[in-house]
Coordinates of C-alpha atoms in Angstrom, one line a residue:
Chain A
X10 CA -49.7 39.1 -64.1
X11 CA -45.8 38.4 -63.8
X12 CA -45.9 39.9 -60.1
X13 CA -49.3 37.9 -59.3
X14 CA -47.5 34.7 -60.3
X15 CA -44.6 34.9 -58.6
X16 CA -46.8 36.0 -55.2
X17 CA -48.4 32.6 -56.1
X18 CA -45.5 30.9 -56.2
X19 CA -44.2 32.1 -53.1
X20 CA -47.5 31.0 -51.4
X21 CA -47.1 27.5 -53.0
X22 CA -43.8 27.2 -51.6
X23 CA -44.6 28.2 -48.9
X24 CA -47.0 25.8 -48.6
X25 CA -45.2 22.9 -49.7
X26 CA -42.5 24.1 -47.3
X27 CA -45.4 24.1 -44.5
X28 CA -47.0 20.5 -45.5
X29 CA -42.7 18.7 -45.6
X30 CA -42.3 20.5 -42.4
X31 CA -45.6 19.0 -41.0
X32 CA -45.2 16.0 -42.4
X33 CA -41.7 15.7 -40.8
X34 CA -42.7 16.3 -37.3
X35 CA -45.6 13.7 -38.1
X36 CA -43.4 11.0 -38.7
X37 CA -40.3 12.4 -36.5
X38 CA -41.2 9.8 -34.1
X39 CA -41.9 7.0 -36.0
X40 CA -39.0 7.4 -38.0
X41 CA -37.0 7.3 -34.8
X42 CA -38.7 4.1 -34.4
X43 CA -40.6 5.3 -31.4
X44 CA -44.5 5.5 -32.4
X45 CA -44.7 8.7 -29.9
X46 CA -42.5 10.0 -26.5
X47 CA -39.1 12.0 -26.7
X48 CA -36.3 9.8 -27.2
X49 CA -34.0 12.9 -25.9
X50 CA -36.2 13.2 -22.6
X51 CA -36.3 9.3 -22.3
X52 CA -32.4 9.4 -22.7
X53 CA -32.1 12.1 -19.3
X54 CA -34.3 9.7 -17.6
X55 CA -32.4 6.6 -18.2
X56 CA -29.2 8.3 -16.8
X57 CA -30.9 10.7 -14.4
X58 CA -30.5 9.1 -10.5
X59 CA -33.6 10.1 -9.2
X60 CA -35.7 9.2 -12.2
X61 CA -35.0 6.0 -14.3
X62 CA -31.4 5.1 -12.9
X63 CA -31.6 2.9 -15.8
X64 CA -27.6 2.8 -15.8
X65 CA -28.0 1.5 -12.1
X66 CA -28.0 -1.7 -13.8
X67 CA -27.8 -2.1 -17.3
X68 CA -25.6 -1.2 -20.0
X69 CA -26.7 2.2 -22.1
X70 CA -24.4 4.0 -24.1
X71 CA -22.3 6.7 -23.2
X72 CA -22.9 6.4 -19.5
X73 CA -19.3 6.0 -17.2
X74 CA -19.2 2.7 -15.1
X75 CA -23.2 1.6 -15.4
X76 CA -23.9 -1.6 -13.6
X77 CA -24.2 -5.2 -14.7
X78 CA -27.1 -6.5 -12.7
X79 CA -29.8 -6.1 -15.9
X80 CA -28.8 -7.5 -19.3
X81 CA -27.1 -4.9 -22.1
X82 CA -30.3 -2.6 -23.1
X83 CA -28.2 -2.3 -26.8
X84 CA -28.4 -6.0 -27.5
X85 CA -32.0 -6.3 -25.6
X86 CA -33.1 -3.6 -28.3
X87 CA -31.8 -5.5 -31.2
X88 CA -34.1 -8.4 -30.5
X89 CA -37.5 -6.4 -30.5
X90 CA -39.3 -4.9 -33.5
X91 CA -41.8 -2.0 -33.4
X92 CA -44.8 -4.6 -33.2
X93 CA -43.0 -5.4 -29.5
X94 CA -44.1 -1.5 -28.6
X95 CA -46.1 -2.9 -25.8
X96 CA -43.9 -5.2 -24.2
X97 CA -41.1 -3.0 -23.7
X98 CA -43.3 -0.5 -22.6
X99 CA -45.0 -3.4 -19.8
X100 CA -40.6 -4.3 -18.8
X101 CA -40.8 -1.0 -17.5
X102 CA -43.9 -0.4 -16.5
X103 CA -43.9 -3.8 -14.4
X104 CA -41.8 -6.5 -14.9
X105 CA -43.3 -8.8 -12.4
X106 CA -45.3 -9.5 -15.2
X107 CA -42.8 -11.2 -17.0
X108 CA -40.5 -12.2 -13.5
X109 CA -42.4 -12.2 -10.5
X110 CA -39.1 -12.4 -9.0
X111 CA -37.6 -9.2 -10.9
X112 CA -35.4 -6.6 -9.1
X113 CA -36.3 -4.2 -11.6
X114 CA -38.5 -1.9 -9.7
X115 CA -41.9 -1.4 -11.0
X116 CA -41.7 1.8 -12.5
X117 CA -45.1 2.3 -13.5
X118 CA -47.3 0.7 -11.0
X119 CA -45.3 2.3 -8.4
X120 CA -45.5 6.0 -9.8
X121 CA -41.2 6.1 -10.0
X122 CA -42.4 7.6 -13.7
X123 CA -45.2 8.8 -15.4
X124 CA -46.4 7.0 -18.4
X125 CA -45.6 10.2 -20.5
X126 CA -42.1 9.4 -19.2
X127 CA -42.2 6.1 -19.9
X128 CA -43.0 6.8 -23.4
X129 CA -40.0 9.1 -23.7
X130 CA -37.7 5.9 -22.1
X131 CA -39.5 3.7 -24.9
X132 CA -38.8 5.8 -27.7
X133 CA -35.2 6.5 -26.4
X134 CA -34.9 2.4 -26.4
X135 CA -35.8 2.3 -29.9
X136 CA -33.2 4.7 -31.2
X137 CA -30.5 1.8 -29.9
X138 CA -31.6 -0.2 -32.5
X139 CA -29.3 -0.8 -35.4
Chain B
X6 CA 0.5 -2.1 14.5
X7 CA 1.6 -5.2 12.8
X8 CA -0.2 -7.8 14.6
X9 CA -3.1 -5.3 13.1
X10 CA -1.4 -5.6 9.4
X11 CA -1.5 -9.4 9.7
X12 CA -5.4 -9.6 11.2
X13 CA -6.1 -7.4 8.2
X14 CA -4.3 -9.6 5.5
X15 CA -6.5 -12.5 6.8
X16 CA -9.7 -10.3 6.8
X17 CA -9.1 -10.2 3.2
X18 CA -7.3 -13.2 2.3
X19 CA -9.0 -16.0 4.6
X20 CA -12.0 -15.8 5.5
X21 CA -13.1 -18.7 2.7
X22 CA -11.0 -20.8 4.3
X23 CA -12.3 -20.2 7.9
X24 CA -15.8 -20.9 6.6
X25 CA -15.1 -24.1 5.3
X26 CA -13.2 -25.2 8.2
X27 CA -16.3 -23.7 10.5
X28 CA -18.3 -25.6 8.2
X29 CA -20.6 -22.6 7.8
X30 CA -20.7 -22.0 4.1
X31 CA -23.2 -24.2 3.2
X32 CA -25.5 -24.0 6.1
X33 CA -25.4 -20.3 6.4
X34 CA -25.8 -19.2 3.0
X35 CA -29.5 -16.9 2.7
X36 CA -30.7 -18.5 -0.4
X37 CA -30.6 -22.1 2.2
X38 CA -31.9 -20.5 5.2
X39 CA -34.7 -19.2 2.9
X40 CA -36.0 -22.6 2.4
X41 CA -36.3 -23.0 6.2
X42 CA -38.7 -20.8 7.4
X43 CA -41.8 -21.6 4.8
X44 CA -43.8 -19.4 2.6
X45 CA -43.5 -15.6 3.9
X46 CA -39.5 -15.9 2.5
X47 CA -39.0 -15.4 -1.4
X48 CA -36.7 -18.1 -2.4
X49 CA -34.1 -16.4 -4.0
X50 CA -30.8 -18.5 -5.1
X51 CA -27.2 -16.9 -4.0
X52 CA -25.5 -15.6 -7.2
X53 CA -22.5 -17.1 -6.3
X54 CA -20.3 -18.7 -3.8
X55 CA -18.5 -16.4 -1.3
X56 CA -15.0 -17.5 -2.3
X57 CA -16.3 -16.3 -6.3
X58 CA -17.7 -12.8 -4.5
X59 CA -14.2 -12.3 -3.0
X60 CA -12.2 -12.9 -6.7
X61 CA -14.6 -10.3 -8.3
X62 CA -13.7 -8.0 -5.1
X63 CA -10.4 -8.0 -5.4
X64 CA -10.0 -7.8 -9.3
X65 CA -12.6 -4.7 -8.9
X66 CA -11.0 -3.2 -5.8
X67 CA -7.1 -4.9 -5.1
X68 CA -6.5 -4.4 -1.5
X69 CA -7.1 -0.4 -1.5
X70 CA -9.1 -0.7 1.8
X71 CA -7.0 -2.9 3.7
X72 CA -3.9 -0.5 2.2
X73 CA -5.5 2.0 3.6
X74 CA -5.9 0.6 7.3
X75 CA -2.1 -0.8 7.2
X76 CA -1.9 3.2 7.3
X77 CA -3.6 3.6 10.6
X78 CA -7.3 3.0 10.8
X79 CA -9.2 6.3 12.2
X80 CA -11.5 4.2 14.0
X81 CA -8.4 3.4 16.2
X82 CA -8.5 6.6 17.8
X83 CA -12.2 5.3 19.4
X84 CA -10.8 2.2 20.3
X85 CA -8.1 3.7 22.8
X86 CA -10.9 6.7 23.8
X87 CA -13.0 4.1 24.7
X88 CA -10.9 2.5 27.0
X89 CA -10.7 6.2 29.0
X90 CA -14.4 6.3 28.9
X91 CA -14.7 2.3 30.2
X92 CA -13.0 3.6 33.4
X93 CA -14.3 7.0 33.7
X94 CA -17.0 7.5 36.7
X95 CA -20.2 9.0 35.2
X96 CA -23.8 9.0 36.9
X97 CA -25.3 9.3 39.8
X98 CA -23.8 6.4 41.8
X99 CA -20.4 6.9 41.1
X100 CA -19.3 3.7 38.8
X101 CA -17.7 3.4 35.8
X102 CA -17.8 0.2 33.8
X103 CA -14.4 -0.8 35.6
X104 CA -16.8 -1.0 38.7
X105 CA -18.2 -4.2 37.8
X106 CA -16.1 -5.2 34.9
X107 CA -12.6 -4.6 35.9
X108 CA -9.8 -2.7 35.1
X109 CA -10.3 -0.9 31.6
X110 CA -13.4 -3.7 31.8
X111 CA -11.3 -6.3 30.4
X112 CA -13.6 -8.7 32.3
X113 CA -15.7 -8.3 29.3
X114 CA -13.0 -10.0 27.1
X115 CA -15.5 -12.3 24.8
X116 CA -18.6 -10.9 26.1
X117 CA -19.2 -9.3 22.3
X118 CA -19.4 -12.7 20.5
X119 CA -22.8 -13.4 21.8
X120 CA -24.6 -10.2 20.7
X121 CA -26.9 -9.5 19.5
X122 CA -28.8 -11.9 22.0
X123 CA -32.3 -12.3 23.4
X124 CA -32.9 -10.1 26.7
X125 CA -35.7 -11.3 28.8
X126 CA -36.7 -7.7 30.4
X127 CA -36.2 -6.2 27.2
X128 CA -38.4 -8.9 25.9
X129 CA -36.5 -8.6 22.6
X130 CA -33.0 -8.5 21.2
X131 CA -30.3 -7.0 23.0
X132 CA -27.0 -5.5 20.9
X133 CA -24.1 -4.6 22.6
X134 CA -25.0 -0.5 22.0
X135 CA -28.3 -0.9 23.8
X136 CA -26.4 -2.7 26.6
X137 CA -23.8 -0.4 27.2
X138 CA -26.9 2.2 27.1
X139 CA -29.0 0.3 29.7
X140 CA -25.8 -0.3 32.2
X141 CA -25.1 3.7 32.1
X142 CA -28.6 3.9 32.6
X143 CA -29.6 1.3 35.0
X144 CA -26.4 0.5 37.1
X145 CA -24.6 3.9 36.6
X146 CA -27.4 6.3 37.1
X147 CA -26.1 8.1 33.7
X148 CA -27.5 9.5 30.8
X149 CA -27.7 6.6 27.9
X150 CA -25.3 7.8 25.0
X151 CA -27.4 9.2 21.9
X152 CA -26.1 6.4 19.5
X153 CA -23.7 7.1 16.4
X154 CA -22.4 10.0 18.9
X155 CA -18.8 9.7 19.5
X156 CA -18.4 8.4 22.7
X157 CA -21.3 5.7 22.4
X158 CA -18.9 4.1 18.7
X159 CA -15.9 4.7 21.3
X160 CA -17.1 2.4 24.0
X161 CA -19.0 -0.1 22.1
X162 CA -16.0 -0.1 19.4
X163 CA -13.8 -0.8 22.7
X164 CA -15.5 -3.6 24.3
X165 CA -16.1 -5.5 20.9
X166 CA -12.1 -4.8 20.4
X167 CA -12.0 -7.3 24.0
X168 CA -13.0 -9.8 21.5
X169 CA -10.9 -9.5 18.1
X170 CA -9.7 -13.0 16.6
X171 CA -12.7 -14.9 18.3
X172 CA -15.6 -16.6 16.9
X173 CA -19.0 -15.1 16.7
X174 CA -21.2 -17.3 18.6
X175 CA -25.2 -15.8 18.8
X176 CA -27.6 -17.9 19.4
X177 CA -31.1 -18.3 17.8
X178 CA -32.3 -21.0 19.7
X179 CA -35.7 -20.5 22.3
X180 CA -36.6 -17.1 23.0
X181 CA -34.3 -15.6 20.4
X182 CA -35.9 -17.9 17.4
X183 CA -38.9 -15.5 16.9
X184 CA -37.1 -12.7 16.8
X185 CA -34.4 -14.2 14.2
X186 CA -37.5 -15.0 12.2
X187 CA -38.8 -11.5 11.9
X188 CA -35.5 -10.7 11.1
X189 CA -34.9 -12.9 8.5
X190 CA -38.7 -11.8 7.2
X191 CA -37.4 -8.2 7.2
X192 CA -34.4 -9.2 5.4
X193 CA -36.4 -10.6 2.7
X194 CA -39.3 -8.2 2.6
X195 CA -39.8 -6.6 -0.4
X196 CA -40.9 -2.5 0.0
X197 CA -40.4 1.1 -0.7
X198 CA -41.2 2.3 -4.0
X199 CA -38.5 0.7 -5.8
X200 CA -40.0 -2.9 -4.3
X201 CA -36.4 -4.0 -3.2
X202 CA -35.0 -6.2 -0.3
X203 CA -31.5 -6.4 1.4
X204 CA -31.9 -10.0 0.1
X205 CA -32.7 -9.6 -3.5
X206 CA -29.0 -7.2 -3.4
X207 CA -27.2 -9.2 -0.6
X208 CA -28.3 -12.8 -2.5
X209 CA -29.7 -12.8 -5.8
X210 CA -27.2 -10.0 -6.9
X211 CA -24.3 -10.4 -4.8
X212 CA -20.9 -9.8 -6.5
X213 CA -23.0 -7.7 -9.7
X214 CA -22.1 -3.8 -9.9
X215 CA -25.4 -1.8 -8.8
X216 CA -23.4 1.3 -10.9
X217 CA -19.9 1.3 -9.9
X218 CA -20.9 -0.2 -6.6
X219 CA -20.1 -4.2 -6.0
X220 CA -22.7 -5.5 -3.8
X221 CA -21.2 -7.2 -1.1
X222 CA -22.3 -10.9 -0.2
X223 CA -24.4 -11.5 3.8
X224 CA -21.2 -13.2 4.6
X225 CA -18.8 -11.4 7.1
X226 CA -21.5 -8.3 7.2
X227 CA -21.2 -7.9 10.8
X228 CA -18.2 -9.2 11.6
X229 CA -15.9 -5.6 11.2
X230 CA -18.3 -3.1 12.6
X231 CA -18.2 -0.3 14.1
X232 CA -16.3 0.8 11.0
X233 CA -14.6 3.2 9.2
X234 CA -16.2 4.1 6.3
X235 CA -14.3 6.1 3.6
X236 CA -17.4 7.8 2.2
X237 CA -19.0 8.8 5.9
X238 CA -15.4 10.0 6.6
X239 CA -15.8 8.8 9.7
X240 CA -16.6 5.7 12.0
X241 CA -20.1 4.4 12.3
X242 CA -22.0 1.2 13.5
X243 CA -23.6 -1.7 11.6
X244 CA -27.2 -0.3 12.2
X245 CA -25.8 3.1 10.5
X246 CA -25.3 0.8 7.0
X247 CA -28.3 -0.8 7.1
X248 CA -30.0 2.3 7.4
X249 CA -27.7 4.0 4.0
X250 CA -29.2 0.7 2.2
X251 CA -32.4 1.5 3.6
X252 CA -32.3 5.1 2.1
X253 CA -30.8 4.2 -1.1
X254 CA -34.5 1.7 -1.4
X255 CA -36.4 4.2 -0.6
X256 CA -38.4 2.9 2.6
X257 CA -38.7 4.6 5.9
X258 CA -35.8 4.2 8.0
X259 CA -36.1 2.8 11.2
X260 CA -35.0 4.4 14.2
X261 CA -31.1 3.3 15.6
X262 CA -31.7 0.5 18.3
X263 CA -35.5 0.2 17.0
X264 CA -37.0 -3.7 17.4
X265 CA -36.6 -3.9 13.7
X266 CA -32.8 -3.2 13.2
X267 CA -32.2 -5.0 16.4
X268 CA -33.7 -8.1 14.9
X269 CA -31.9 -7.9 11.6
X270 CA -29.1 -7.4 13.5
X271 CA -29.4 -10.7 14.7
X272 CA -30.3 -12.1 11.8
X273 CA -26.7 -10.9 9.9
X274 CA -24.7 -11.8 12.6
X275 CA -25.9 -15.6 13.1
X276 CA -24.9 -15.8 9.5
X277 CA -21.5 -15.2 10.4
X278 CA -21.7 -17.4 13.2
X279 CA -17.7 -18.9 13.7
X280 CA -16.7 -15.6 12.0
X281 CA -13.6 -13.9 13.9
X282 CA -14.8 -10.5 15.0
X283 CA -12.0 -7.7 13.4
X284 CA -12.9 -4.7 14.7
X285 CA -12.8 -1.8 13.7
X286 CA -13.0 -2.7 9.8
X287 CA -12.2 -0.3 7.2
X288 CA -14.9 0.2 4.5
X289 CA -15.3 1.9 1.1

């Protein structure tokens, strides 16, 4: 009796252990404040030359001399919620939606990144929040 | 040497001044020509005057460049080479330039501040590379000089020397209007995957950092090339930037002399209309 409940018990823990550990990865990206993508894969892209260049022009942490042409991506980030998912996802995807004029190049629309990618840029966004 | 030191200096210290007593700041300025030529030109506005540009270039930079050409500018070197070559018999009827343009062709003392102009055989615009080409071609019997090769920077570098300290003077006026306009239309055309245009840097952003990179205002563009260039390592002609740009926006470079960089070479250069050409410059 004594052995079969302590095999129990070991199941049950290891179940519990099983459902935390699943639930974690569920909400992993949420709890970054991304909804879905990589926020470490989206943070190579922004620096990355031949990807995202981001840091061409804007301000991103941790990044040596980035340009000025784009406004500060930190401070951007602090004015947009979760619920504002989509936009940031469409600034990147094409801005000309929101500036016909834009220099930011359409990223998107113009295959410089996949939208898995741009996910992972997203979700990297998100983690600037404070 | 310090007759160089002192053209230099001014390169750096007066060229505001110069345009407002040319009168060309205003008139000249890309976000104003953009409103002259209708509805194929985005109107972008300038970011800022040219006078502001130069502040932000010399808090960013200091004088590192000019510095470095007080030291001796390696483009001099070409400069005295071409004078050799400008009196050295080459092709098949036994000329040099000297033959029709005098001793170390010093009859040609001027001749650069009116390139790029409109050439009626060519049907197009001529720049002073592709001229040099066609005389070796057509008056010497030679073999054109590939362009960026040594020789070809020497001689065109030389002859546009003839003309430091005086005013650019193209003209866009009759034939050469249509080919202004497609270079002004090129200038402003967005393309490439990144959907850039020189003038959405050159304008719009001028004086911003693209990364650590100031980008430089259409004013005095063409007025210092053939230059040095610290990251070539080595001398190189206007047509050679545009095409760096061009690889850096991800578009298909033209070829060197091709109708399109011919034309925008027009279209920079009237901009600095009453601009002193300093040649050779010295470039980051």
């Amino acid at each position: 009796m004594k052995v079969m409940d302590r095999v129990d018990l070991r199941r049950n823990l290891g179940l519990l252990a099983g459902v935390v550990v699943f639930f974690m990865i569920a909400v992993m990206p949420v709890w970054a404040g991304a909804g879905n993508g990589n926020a470490k894969k989206g943070e190579k892209i922004v620096k990355t030359r031949k990807l995202g260049n981001c840091v061409a022009c804007h301000y991103l942490p941790n990044v040596e001399s980035p340009g000025n042409i784009g406004p500060n991506l930190v401070e951007v980030m602090q004015g947009y919620t979760l619920a504002d998912r989509k936009d940031v996802t469409q600034w990147i995807r094409d801005a000309r939606k929101f500036n016909p004029h834009t220099i930011m190049p359409p990223f998107g629309t113009n295959k410089i990144l996949t939208p898995k990618q741009i996910n992972d840029v997203v979700a990297y966004l998100y983690t600037l929040k404070k | 040497m310090s007759k160089k030191i002192s053209i230099l200096l001014k390169m750096l210290v007066f060229p505001a001044a110069v345009m407002l007593v040319t009168g060309t700041l205003g008139s000249m300025t890309g976000a104003q020509a953009a409103t002259q030529s209708g509805s194929k030109i985005e109107q972008l506005t300038q970011s800022m005057s040219y006078a502001e540009y130069q502040k932000r270039y010399e808090k960013y930079y200091g004088n590192f460049t000019a510095q470095m050409a007080e030291n001796g500018n390696p483009a001099d070197f070409l400069i005295d080479d071409g004078k050799d070559l400008a009196n050295k018999v080459v092709g098949s009827k036994g000329k040099s330039c000297a033959s029709c343009h005098g001793k170390d062709a010093l009859k040609l003392k001027g001749a650069a501040t009116t390139f790029p102009k409109y050439n009626a055989k060519l049907k197009g615009v001529m720049t002073l590379a592709l001229q040099i080409n066609t005389c070796l071609k057509n008056q010497m019997g030679a073999k054109p000089l590939k362009y960026e090769s040594y020789d070809q920077l020497a001689l065109t570098l030389y002859v546009k020397s003839l003309s430091n300290g005086m005013p650019i003077q193209v003209s866009i006026d009759g034939p050469a209007k249509p080919f202004y306009e497609k270079g002004k239309i090129a200038y402003y055309k967005r393309h490439g995957q990144l959907n850039f245009s020189c003038a959405i840097c050159h304008v719009k952003y001028a004086g911003y950092k693209a990364r650590s990179n100031l980008i430089s205002n259409n004013k005095h563009h063409a007025d210092h090339w053939p230059c040095y260039r610290l990251k070539w390592g080595k001398t190189g002609s206007l047509q050679r930037r545009f095409r760096g740009c061009m690889k850096n926006m991800r578009v298909k470079k033209p070829p060197f002399q091709s109708e399109e960089l011919r034309n925008l070479e027009l279209y920079l250069t009237y901009i600095d209309n009453g601009d002193r050409i300093q040649v050779p410059g010295m470039r980051m």
